[in-house]
Coordinates of C-alpha atoms in Angstrom, one line a residue:
X1300 CA -0.1 0.3 0.0
X1301 CA 2.7 2.1 -0.8
X1302 CA 1.4 6.0 -1.7
X1303 CA 2.5 9.1 -3.9
X1304 CA 0.1 11.2 -4.1
X1305 CA -3.1 12.8 -1.5
X1306 CA -6.6 15.0 -2.9
X1307 CA -8.9 17.0 -1.6
X1308 CA -11.4 14.8 0.6
X1309 CA -15.0 15.6 -1.0
X1310 CA -17.1 14.8 -3.6
X1311 CA -15.0 12.0 -6.0
X1312 CA -17.2 10.3 -8.4
X1313 CA -19.7 8.4 -6.3
X1314 CA -18.7 8.4 -2.7
X1315 CA -17.7 11.0 -1.2
X1316 CA -14.4 10.6 1.2
X1317 CA -14.2 11.4 4.5
X1318 CA -10.9 12.1 6.6
X1319 CA -7.2 11.6 6.0
X1320 CA -6.2 9.1 2.7
X1321 CA -3.8 8.5 0.6
X1322 CA -3.7 7.5 -3.1
X1323 CA -2.0 4.6 -4.6
X1324 CA -0.2 3.8 -7.7
X1325 CA -3.2 2.4 -8.5
X1326 CA -5.6 5.4 -7.8
X1327 CA -6.9 4.0 -4.9
X1328 CA -7.3 5.1 -1.0
X1329 CA -5.5 4.3 1.1
X1330 CA -6.8 5.1 5.0
X1331 CA -6.3 5.0 7.9
X1332 CA -7.3 7.1 10.3
X1333 CA -9.9 6.4 12.7
X1334 CA -13.4 7.3 11.4
X1335 CA -12.2 8.0 7.9
X1336 CA -14.4 6.4 5.2
X1337 CA -16.5 6.8 3.3
X1338 CA -20.3 8.6 2.6
X1339 CA -23.1 8.2 0.1
X1340 CA -26.4 7.2 -1.3
X1341 CA -28.3 4.7 -3.7
X1342 CA -31.7 4.0 -4.7
X1343 CA -32.4 0.2 -5.3
X1344 CA -32.2 -2.3 -2.6
X1345 CA -28.9 -2.3 -1.6
X1346 CA -25.1 -1.8 -3.5
X1347 CA -21.6 -3.8 -2.9
X1348 CA -18.4 -1.6 -1.6
X1349 CA -14.6 -3.1 -2.3
X1350 CA -13.2 -2.8 0.8
X1351 CA -8.8 -4.2 0.9
X1352 CA -7.9 -5.5 4.5
X1353 CA -6.0 -8.5 6.2
X1354 CA -8.7 -9.2 7.4
X1355 CA -7.6 -8.3 11.1
X1356 CA -10.1 -4.7 10.7
X1357 CA -13.4 -3.3 11.6
X1358 CA -15.7 -0.6 10.5
X1359 CA -19.1 0.8 10.9
X1360 CA -21.3 0.1 8.1
X1361 CA -24.3 3.0 9.2
X1362 CA -27.2 2.5 6.9
X1363 CA -30.5 5.3 7.8
X1364 CA -29.3 6.1 11.4
X1365 CA -28.3 2.2 12.3
X1366 CA -25.0 1.1 12.9
X1367 CA -23.6 -2.3 12.5
X1368 CA -20.0 -3.5 13.0
X1369 CA -18.0 -4.9 10.1
X1370 CA -15.4 -7.6 10.6
X1371 CA -13.2 -7.7 7.8
X1372 CA -11.4 -10.8 5.2
X1373 CA -8.2 -10.5 3.6
X1374 CA -8.2 -9.0 0.5
X1375 CA -10.2 -7.3 -1.6
X1376 CA -13.7 -8.0 -0.7
X1377 CA -17.2 -6.5 -1.7
X1378 CA -19.9 -6.4 1.2
X1379 CA -23.2 -5.8 0.1
X1380 CA -24.7 -3.6 1.9
X1381 CA -28.8 -3.2 2.4
X1382 CA -32.1 -0.7 2.7
X1383 CA -32.6 -1.5 6.1
X1384 CA -36.3 -0.1 5.1
X1385 CA -36.9 -1.0 1.5
X1386 CA -37.9 2.5 0.3
X1387 CA -35.6 3.1 -2.1
X1388 CA -33.0 5.1 -1.2
X1389 CA -30.1 4.8 1.5
X1390 CA -27.6 7.1 3.1
X1391 CA -24.6 5.8 4.5
X1392 CA -21.6 5.6 6.2
X1393 CA -18.6 3.5 6.4
X1394 CA -16.6 4.1 8.1
X1395 CA -13.3 2.3 10.1
X1396 CA -13.6 1.7 13.6
X1397 CA -9.9 -0.1 14.4
X1398 CA -6.5 1.9 14.7
X1399 CA -4.0 1.3 12.3
X1400 CA -1.3 0.0 15.3
X1401 CA -3.6 -3.7 15.6
X1402 CA -5.4 -4.2 11.9
X1403 CA -3.3 -1.9 9.7
X1404 CA -4.1 0.3 7.3
X1405 CA -7.0 -0.3 4.1
X1406 CA -8.2 1.0 0.7
X1407 CA -11.5 1.7 0.6
X1408 CA -13.2 2.0 -3.2
X1409 CA -16.3 3.4 -3.8
X1410 CA -20.0 1.3 -5.1
X1411 CA -19.5 -1.4 -7.7
X1412 CA -22.9 -2.7 -7.8
X1413 CA -25.9 -0.5 -7.0
X1414 CA -28.6 1.7 -8.1
X1415 CA -28.3 5.7 -8.1
X1416 CA -25.3 5.9 -5.7
X1417 CA -24.5 9.7 -5.4
X1418 CA -21.8 11.4 -2.9
X1419 CA -23.3 13.2 0.3
X1420 CA -23.3 17.0 0.2
X1421 CA -21.0 18.5 2.1
X1422 CA -21.8 20.0 5.6
X1423 CA -21.1 24.2 6.0
X1424 CA -18.9 23.9 8.5
X1425 CA -15.6 21.3 9.4
X1426 CA -14.3 20.2 12.4
X1427 CA -10.2 19.1 12.4
X1428 CA -9.7 16.9 16.2
X1429 CA -6.5 16.6 17.1
X1430 CA -6.5 13.3 20.1
X1431 CA -5.2 10.7 21.6
X1432 CA -7.0 7.2 22.5
X1433 CA -10.1 9.1 24.2
X1434 CA -10.3 11.0 21.2
X1435 CA -10.3 8.0 18.9
X1436 CA -13.0 6.1 20.9
X1437 CA -10.3 3.4 22.6
X1438 CA -12.1 0.9 24.0
X1439 CA -16.0 2.9 24.1
X1440 CA -18.0 -0.2 23.1
X1441 CA -16.7 -1.6 26.0
X1442 CA -18.8 -0.8 29.2
X1443 CA -16.8 -1.7 31.9
X1444 CA -13.1 -0.4 33.0
X1445 CA -12.1 -3.7 33.3
X1446 CA -12.9 -4.8 30.0
X1447 CA -9.8 -6.8 27.8
X1448 CA -9.6 -4.4 25.3
X1449 CA -10.2 -6.3 21.8
X1450 CA -9.9 -3.4 18.1
X1451 CA -14.0 -4.5 17.6
X1452 CA -14.6 -2.4 21.1
X1453 CA -12.3 0.6 19.4
X1454 CA -16.0 3.4 18.4
X1455 CA -15.1 6.6 17.0
X1456 CA -18.2 7.0 16.2
X1457 CA -18.9 6.9 19.8
X1458 CA -16.5 9.4 20.7
X1459 CA -17.2 12.7 21.8
X1460 CA -15.7 14.1 18.8
X1461 CA -17.5 12.5 15.9
X1462 CA -21.2 12.6 18.9
X1463 CA -20.1 16.2 18.7
X1464 CA -20.3 17.1 15.2
X1465 CA -22.7 15.0 14.3
X1466 CA -24.5 17.5 16.9
X1467 CA -23.5 19.9 14.7
X1468 CA -24.3 18.6 11.8
X1469 CA -20.5 18.6 10.8
X1470 CA -17.9 17.3 8.4
X1471 CA -14.8 15.9 11.2
X1472 CA -10.9 14.9 10.2
X1473 CA -10.2 12.5 13.1
X1474 CA -5.7 13.0 13.7
X1475 CA -6.0 10.3 17.5
X1476 CA -3.6 7.7 17.9
X1477 CA -4.0 5.7 21.9
X1478 CA -1.0 6.7 23.6
X1479 CA 0.4 9.6 22.4
X1480 CA 0.9 12.7 23.5
X1481 CA 2.8 16.5 22.9
X1482 CA 6.3 16.1 23.5
X1483 CA 6.2 12.7 25.1
X1484 CA 4.2 8.7 24.3
X1485 CA 2.5 6.6 27.1
X1486 CA 4.9 3.5 26.7
X1487 CA 8.1 5.2 25.9
X1488 CA 7.2 4.6 22.2
X1489 CA 9.7 5.8 19.3
X1490 CA 6.8 7.1 16.9
X1491 CA 6.1 10.6 16.6
X1492 CA 4.0 12.2 18.7
X1493 CA 1.0 14.2 18.0
X1494 CA 2.1 17.1 16.4
X1495 CA 4.6 15.8 14.1
X1496 CA 1.3 13.7 12.4
X1497 CA 0.2 16.6 11.3
X1498 CA 1.0 16.6 7.9
X1499 CA 0.7 12.8 7.7
X1500 CA -1.5 11.4 5.5
X1501 CA -1.2 8.3 6.8
X1502 CA -0.4 7.2 10.9
X1503 CA 2.9 6.8 11.9
X1504 CA 3.7 6.9 7.8
X1505 CA 6.3 10.6 7.4
X1506 CA 6.4 9.7 3.5
X1507 CA 2.7 10.4 3.0
X1508 CA 2.2 14.5 3.0
X1509 CA -0.9 15.7 4.0
X1510 CA -1.8 19.0 2.3
X1511 CA -3.9 21.2 5.0
X1512 CA -5.6 23.3 2.3
X1513 CA -8.2 19.8 1.6
X1514 CA -9.2 20.1 4.7
X1515 CA -10.3 23.9 6.0
X1516 CA -11.5 23.2 9.4
X1517 CA -13.7 26.2 10.6
X1518 CA -12.2 25.1 14.7
X1519 CA -10.2 22.6 15.5
X1520 CA -10.0 20.9 18.7
X1521 CA -7.2 19.7 20.2
X1522 CA -7.2 16.9 24.0
X1523 CA -4.1 15.8 24.2
X1524 CA -1.4 15.6 27.2
X1525 CA -2.9 12.5 29.0
X1526 CA 0.2 10.2 28.0
X1527 CA 2.4 13.8 28.5
X1528 CA 1.6 13.3 32.5
X1529 CA 0.2 9.5 32.8
X1530 CA 3.8 8.2 33.3
X1531 CA 6.6 9.9 33.9
X1532 CA 7.4 14.1 34.0
X1533 CA 8.0 15.2 30.7
X1534 CA 8.7 18.3 32.6
X1535 CA 7.4 21.4 32.8
X1536 CA 8.5 24.3 30.8
X1537 CA 8.8 21.0 27.8
X1538 CA 5.7 20.0 28.0
X1539 CA 3.9 24.3 28.8
X1540 CA 6.7 24.7 25.0
X1541 CA 5.6 21.4 22.9
X1542 CA 1.3 22.5 23.6
X1543 CA 2.4 26.6 22.5
X1544 CA 4.3 25.1 18.9
X1545 CA 1.6 22.6 18.4
X1546 CA -1.7 25.2 18.7
X1547 CA 1.1 28.2 16.7
X1548 CA 1.7 25.3 14.0
X1549 CA -2.4 24.5 13.7
X1550 CA -2.8 29.0 13.8
X1551 CA -0.5 28.3 10.4
X1552 CA -2.2 26.0 8.5
X1553 CA -5.7 27.2 9.4
X1554 CA -5.3 30.9 10.5
X1555 CA -9.7 31.2 10.0
X1556 CA -10.0 27.9 12.2
X1557 CA -11.3 28.7 15.9
X1558 CA -9.6 26.3 18.3
X1559 CA -11.0 24.4 20.8
X1560 CA -7.9 23.5 24.1
X1561 CA -9.4 21.0 25.8
X1562 CA -8.5 19.5 28.8
X1563 CA -9.2 15.9 29.3
X1564 CA -11.3 13.7 32.1
X1565 CA -8.6 11.4 32.5
X1566 CA -6.1 13.1 35.1
X1567 CA -6.0 15.0 38.7
X1568 CA -4.7 16.3 40.9
X1569 CA -0.6 17.4 40.5
X1570 CA -1.0 15.9 36.8
X1571 CA -4.3 17.3 35.8
X1572 CA -3.2 20.7 37.2
X1573 CA -0.4 20.1 34.7
X1574 CA -1.8 19.9 32.0
X1575 CA -4.0 22.8 32.3
X1576 CA -0.7 24.6 33.2
X1577 CA 0.9 24.4 30.3
X1578 CA -2.6 24.6 28.1
X1579 CA -2.9 28.0 29.6
X1580 CA 0.9 29.2 29.2
X1581 CA 1.1 28.1 25.3
X1582 CA -2.6 29.9 25.0
X1583 CA -1.2 33.8 26.9
X1584 CA 1.9 33.4 24.9
X1585 CA 0.0 33.3 21.7
X1586 CA -2.4 35.6 22.7
X1587 CA -4.9 34.7 20.4
X1588 CA -8.1 36.1 20.6
X1589 CA -9.6 33.4 19.0
X1590 CA -8.5 30.0 20.3
X1591 CA -10.6 28.7 23.5
X1592 CA -10.8 26.4 26.0
X1593 CA -12.9 24.0 28.7
X1594 CA -12.9 21.4 31.0
X1595 CA -14.5 18.1 30.3
X1596 CA -15.3 15.3 32.9
X1597 CA -17.3 12.5 32.9
X1598 CA -20.3 11.3 34.5
X1599 CA -20.2 9.8 37.7
X1600 CA -23.4 7.3 36.9
X1601 CA -24.3 4.5 34.0
X1602 CA -21.9 4.3 32.0
X1603 CA -19.1 6.4 32.7
X1604 CA -16.2 4.1 32.0
X1605 CA -14.8 2.4 29.0
X1606 CA -12.0 -0.4 29.1
X1607 CA -8.8 -0.2 30.7
X1608 CA -10.8 3.2 32.6
X1609 CA -11.1 5.1 29.2
X1610 CA -15.0 7.2 29.1
X1611 CA -17.7 4.6 28.9
X1612 CA -21.1 5.5 26.2
X1613 CA -22.4 8.1 29.1
X1614 CA -19.5 10.1 29.6
X1615 CA -18.8 10.9 26.0
X1616 CA -22.5 11.7 25.3
X1617 CA -21.8 14.1 28.6
X1618 CA -18.7 15.1 27.2
X1619 CA -20.2 15.8 23.4
X1620 CA -22.7 17.6 25.0
X1621 CA -20.5 20.1 26.5
X1622 CA -18.0 20.8 23.8
X1623 CA -21.1 21.7 20.4
X1624 CA -22.3 23.7 23.2
X1625 CA -19.5 25.5 23.2
X1626 CA -18.4 25.8 20.0
X1627 CA -22.2 26.7 18.9
X1628 CA -21.9 29.2 21.5
X1629 CA -18.1 30.1 20.1
X1630 CA -19.3 30.4 16.4
X1631 CA -23.2 32.0 17.5
X1632 CA -24.8 28.6 15.9
X1633 CA -28.4 27.2 16.9
X1634 CA -27.7 25.1 20.7
X1635 CA -27.2 21.7 19.5
X1636 CA -29.4 18.7 20.6
X1637 CA -28.2 17.5 23.2
X1638 CA -27.6 13.7 23.4
X1639 CA -29.9 11.5 26.1
X1640 CA -28.5 7.8 26.0
X1641 CA -31.4 5.8 26.9
X1642 CA -30.9 3.3 30.1
X1643 CA -31.0 0.2 30.5
X1644 CA -34.2 -0.6 32.2
X1645 CA -36.3 -4.6 32.6
X1646 CA -39.4 -3.4 31.0
X1647 CA -39.1 -4.1 27.8
X1648 CA -41.1 -1.3 26.9
X1649 CA -38.9 0.9 28.9
X1650 CA -36.6 2.2 25.4
X1651 CA -39.2 2.7 23.8
X1652 CA -41.6 4.2 26.3
X1653 CA -38.0 6.4 27.3
X1654 CA -37.3 8.3 23.9
X1655 CA -41.2 8.7 23.2
X1656 CA -41.1 10.2 26.9
X1657 CA -38.0 12.4 26.0
X1658 CA -39.6 13.8 22.5
X1659 CA -43.0 14.7 24.6
X1660 CA -40.5 16.6 27.9
X1661 CA -38.4 18.7 24.5
X1662 CA -41.7 19.4 23.0
X1663 CA -43.3 21.2 26.6
X1664 CA -43.6 24.6 26.5
X1665 CA -41.0 27.1 27.8
X1666 CA -42.9 27.9 31.9
X1667 CA -40.8 30.0 34.1
X1668 CA -40.9 29.7 37.3
X1669 CA -43.3 26.7 37.7
X1670 CA -43.0 23.2 39.7
X1671 CA -40.7 20.5 38.1
X1672 CA -42.0 17.1 38.5
X1673 CA -38.9 14.9 38.6
X1674 CA -39.5 11.2 38.6
X1675 CA -40.3 7.3 37.5
X1676 CA -43.7 6.7 36.4
X1677 CA -45.5 7.5 39.4
X1678 CA -44.2 10.9 38.9
X1679 CA -45.6 10.7 35.3
X1680 CA -49.3 9.5 35.6
X1681 CA -49.6 12.5 38.0
X1682 CA -49.8 14.2 34.5
X1683 CA -53.5 15.4 35.2
X1684 CA -52.5 16.9 38.7
X1685 CA -52.2 19.8 40.2
X1686 CA -49.1 20.7 42.1
X1687 CA -51.3 23.3 43.9
X1688 CA -53.5 25.2 42.7
X1689 CA -52.7 27.2 40.6
X1690 CA -49.2 26.1 39.9
X1691 CA -48.0 25.5 36.9
X1692 CA -46.6 22.3 36.0
X1693 CA -43.5 20.2 34.1
X1694 CA -44.3 16.9 34.0
X1695 CA -40.3 15.5 33.9
X1696 CA -41.9 11.9 35.3
X1697 CA -40.6 8.8 32.7
X1698 CA -42.2 5.3 33.2
X1699 CA -39.6 2.7 34.0
X1700 CA -36.9 5.1 34.7
X1701 CA -34.2 5.4 37.5
X1702 CA -31.3 7.1 38.4
X1703 CA -29.3 6.8 35.6
X1704 CA -32.4 7.7 33.3
X1705 CA -33.0 11.0 35.5
X1706 CA -29.5 11.8 35.2
X1707 CA -29.0 10.8 31.2
X1708 CA -31.9 13.7 30.6
X1709 CA -29.9 16.3 32.0
X1710 CA -30.2 18.3 29.5
X1711 CA -33.4 18.4 29.2
X1712 CA -33.9 19.2 33.0
X1713 CA -30.9 22.2 32.9
X1714 CA -33.0 24.3 30.3
X1715 CA -36.1 24.6 32.4
X1716 CA -36.5 27.9 34.5
X1717 CA -38.2 26.3 37.4
X1718 CA -39.4 28.0 41.1
X1719 CA -39.5 24.7 42.8
X1720 CA -38.9 20.4 42.5
X1721 CA -40.5 18.6 43.2
X1722 CA -37.9 14.7 43.5
X1723 CA -38.8 10.9 43.5
X1724 CA -36.8 8.9 41.8
X1725 CA -34.7 5.1 42.7
X1726 CA -38.0 2.5 43.5
X1727 CA -36.7 0.9 39.7
X1728 CA -33.2 1.0 40.9
X1729 CA -34.1 -0.9 43.4
X1730 CA -35.9 -3.9 41.8
X1731 CA -33.4 -3.7 38.7
X1732 CA -30.5 -4.8 42.8
X1733 CA -28.7 -1.5 42.0
X1734 CA -26.6 -1.3 45.8
X1735 CA -29.0 1.6 47.9
X1736 CA -25.1 3.2 47.5
X1737 CA -24.8 3.1 44.4
X1738 CA -28.8 5.0 43.9
X1739 CA -28.2 8.0 46.7
X1740 CA -24.9 9.0 45.0
X1741 CA -26.7 9.7 41.9
X1742 CA -29.4 11.7 43.1
X1743 CA -26.5 13.7 45.8
X1744 CA -24.9 13.4 42.0
X1745 CA -28.4 15.1 40.8
X1746 CA -29.1 17.7 43.9
X1747 CA -25.8 19.3 43.2
X1748 CA -26.0 19.5 39.2
X1749 CA -30.0 21.4 40.4
X1750 CA -29.0 23.9 43.3
X1751 CA -25.0 24.6 40.5
X1752 CA -28.1 25.1 37.8
X1753 CA -31.1 26.5 39.3
X1754 CA -29.5 28.2 42.6
X1755 CA -32.9 30.2 43.8
X1756 CA -35.0 27.0 43.3
X1757 CA -37.0 25.0 45.9
X1758 CA -35.7 21.5 45.8
X1759 CA -37.7 19.1 47.5
X1760 CA -36.2 15.3 48.2
X1761 CA -39.3 13.1 48.7
X1762 CA -39.3 9.3 50.8
X1763 CA -39.7 6.8 47.5
X1764 CA -43.1 5.7 48.7
X1765 CA -43.4 2.5 50.2
X1766 CA -43.4 -1.3 48.5
X1767 CA -43.9 -5.0 49.3
X1768 CA -43.3 -6.1 52.9
X1769 CA -40.4 -8.2 51.2
X1770 CA -38.5 -4.4 49.5
X1771 CA -39.6 -2.6 53.8
X1772 CA -35.4 -3.2 54.5
X1773 CA -33.7 -2.0 50.7
X1774 CA -36.7 1.0 50.9
X1775 CA -36.0 1.7 54.1
X1776 CA -32.0 2.1 54.0
X1777 CA -32.6 4.2 51.0
X1778 CA -34.8 6.2 52.2
X1779 CA -32.2 6.9 55.8
X1780 CA -29.5 7.9 52.4
X1781 CA -31.7 10.2 50.8
X1782 CA -32.9 11.9 54.7
X1783 CA -28.9 12.4 55.1
X1784 CA -28.8 14.0 51.7
X1785 CA -31.2 16.3 51.8
X1786 CA -29.7 16.9 55.6
X1787 CA -26.3 17.6 53.8
X1788 CA -26.8 19.7 51.2
X1789 CA -29.4 22.4 52.8
X1790 CA -32.5 20.6 50.9
X1791 CA -36.6 20.1 51.6
X1792 CA -37.7 16.4 52.9
X1793 CA -40.2 15.2 52.9
X1794 CA -41.5 11.7 53.4
X1795 CA -45.2 10.7 53.7
X1796 CA -43.7 6.9 53.9
X1797 CA -45.7 6.6 57.4
X1798 CA -48.8 8.0 55.6
X1799 CA -48.5 5.8 53.0
X1800 CA -48.2 2.8 54.1
X1801 CA -49.4 0.1 56.7
X1802 CA -49.2 -1.4 59.5
X1803 CA -46.6 -4.0 57.6
X1804 CA -44.3 -2.1 55.8
X1805 CA -46.4 -2.5 52.1
X1806 CA -48.5 0.8 50.8
X1807 CA -51.3 1.4 51.5
X1808 CA -54.3 -1.0 49.1
X1809 CA -56.8 1.6 49.1
X1810 CA -54.2 3.8 48.1
X1811 CA -53.2 1.1 45.1
X1812 CA -54.0 -1.8 42.9
X1813 CA -51.2 -3.2 42.1
X1814 CA -48.5 -1.8 45.6
X1815 CA -46.5 0.1 43.9
X1816 CA -48.7 2.7 42.0
X1817 CA -51.2 5.3 42.8
X1818 CA -55.0 5.9 42.7
X1819 CA -56.6 8.6 41.8
X1820 CA -57.3 9.0 45.9
X1821 CA -53.6 8.4 46.0
X1822 CA -52.5 11.3 44.2
X1823 CA -54.9 13.4 46.0
X1824 CA -53.5 12.2 49.6
X1825 CA -50.2 13.1 48.3
X1826 CA -51.0 16.9 46.7
X1827 CA -52.4 17.3 50.1
X1828 CA -48.8 15.9 52.0
X1829 CA -47.1 18.5 49.8
X1830 CA -49.5 20.9 51.4
X1831 CA -49.5 21.0 54.3
X1832 CA -45.3 20.2 54.1
X1833 CA -45.2 23.4 52.0
X1834 CA -47.6 25.3 55.0
X1835 CA -44.2 24.4 57.8

């Protein structure tokens, strides 16, 4: 796969090439960066796409928004891509999933069979991402920090980079390699550090040059430094100078781009401070008004981690929401639609209902000075009940939801302007055998966010209602932790357990038909208890 020259990554024949590539001696496109590939549309039932690989690579095949993972076979093979809807037209994005050091480079060509194949139109916004394993999506498809990483678990399309680009409807390039740094690579790898690869058409291939004029980004995002500082001390002055020189080189290549320097979420303490120091020093030295900076954090719930303690899917979505919003604000773009990840559910219809309710909540008209109800099915069923006569109510209850789902819906909560917030959540977590300590930690995280985003709102944390007798120890333990949270955070605490329970400790039979959900009488009693609480 020896290269000769590079071409523009715009429409070329029947496809549009995504990311950097090198043209081989026989005129085909060799690619190696994560997230690189092709995009096109077709009519008819299917097309066949030629890809040449050594048999170790993986691709993401996205057709009309539905993604599957393709394990490649050795040699040049034709891969059939079908229209899943059968509506006579399909939009396709085929991108590299695995990284070159595991699976080498690949050659991809336009479809050789199929009807009406046309390149997709280029998007108005372009973003170049320069980074390491976090940007490349290392192991993100693994769902635990201890998972055994493999090339199939890499997923650039689930990294914060591609997610944020998709939120902004932007074309993207990923120049990212796991383990690489600004001045020092994580494993003392002698290969070029990332700033030295900025003009490479293929990773670790200095013989393949890339002309920066071929992809002119509106935004350049850098997320580097973790590998410099995670194992050794590369030297403060060395790191500072390296970061400055990298930014200066990017500015020379892309004089009109807005540059966002991102402090990654994996290192804290002295190491994280050293990365931030180097970034701040470099930006001060350049004194460039078109460089901004952003600290990105992991979530503290759900899929926080993936393989080898890299950001998990929930963290990647959280990071993408922060970055896309930052870019939109700097470029005066419309606020992007936030990513709301659907949580796991023990209810068969849970995921579909979650997505339906999220759409309904998004459509609620803006209501300032309202009462915001946060919870699960018990709260959702309160849709036709006023909390207090004359109150404006925003009901964000979702049947089957958990504390993870509620935190995933944070962008919708943050966008409200409530005068008060009533929280009742956690009973579905108990049904899924989530430890009470984990449930309480998620609720504490929620309260912390609410206090920061809505400092003037009155927040009331409510004990979860009684349940069947066998669940009483867990219910009592969770409510005790909730009471501690309310006291420590200085918010209202409302425990209605005695009013709603029978002598056995379960929910009163005259207030429920299934020992869990409330009847109309139950909702009337709940409202009365809230009003009594307000008068105290």
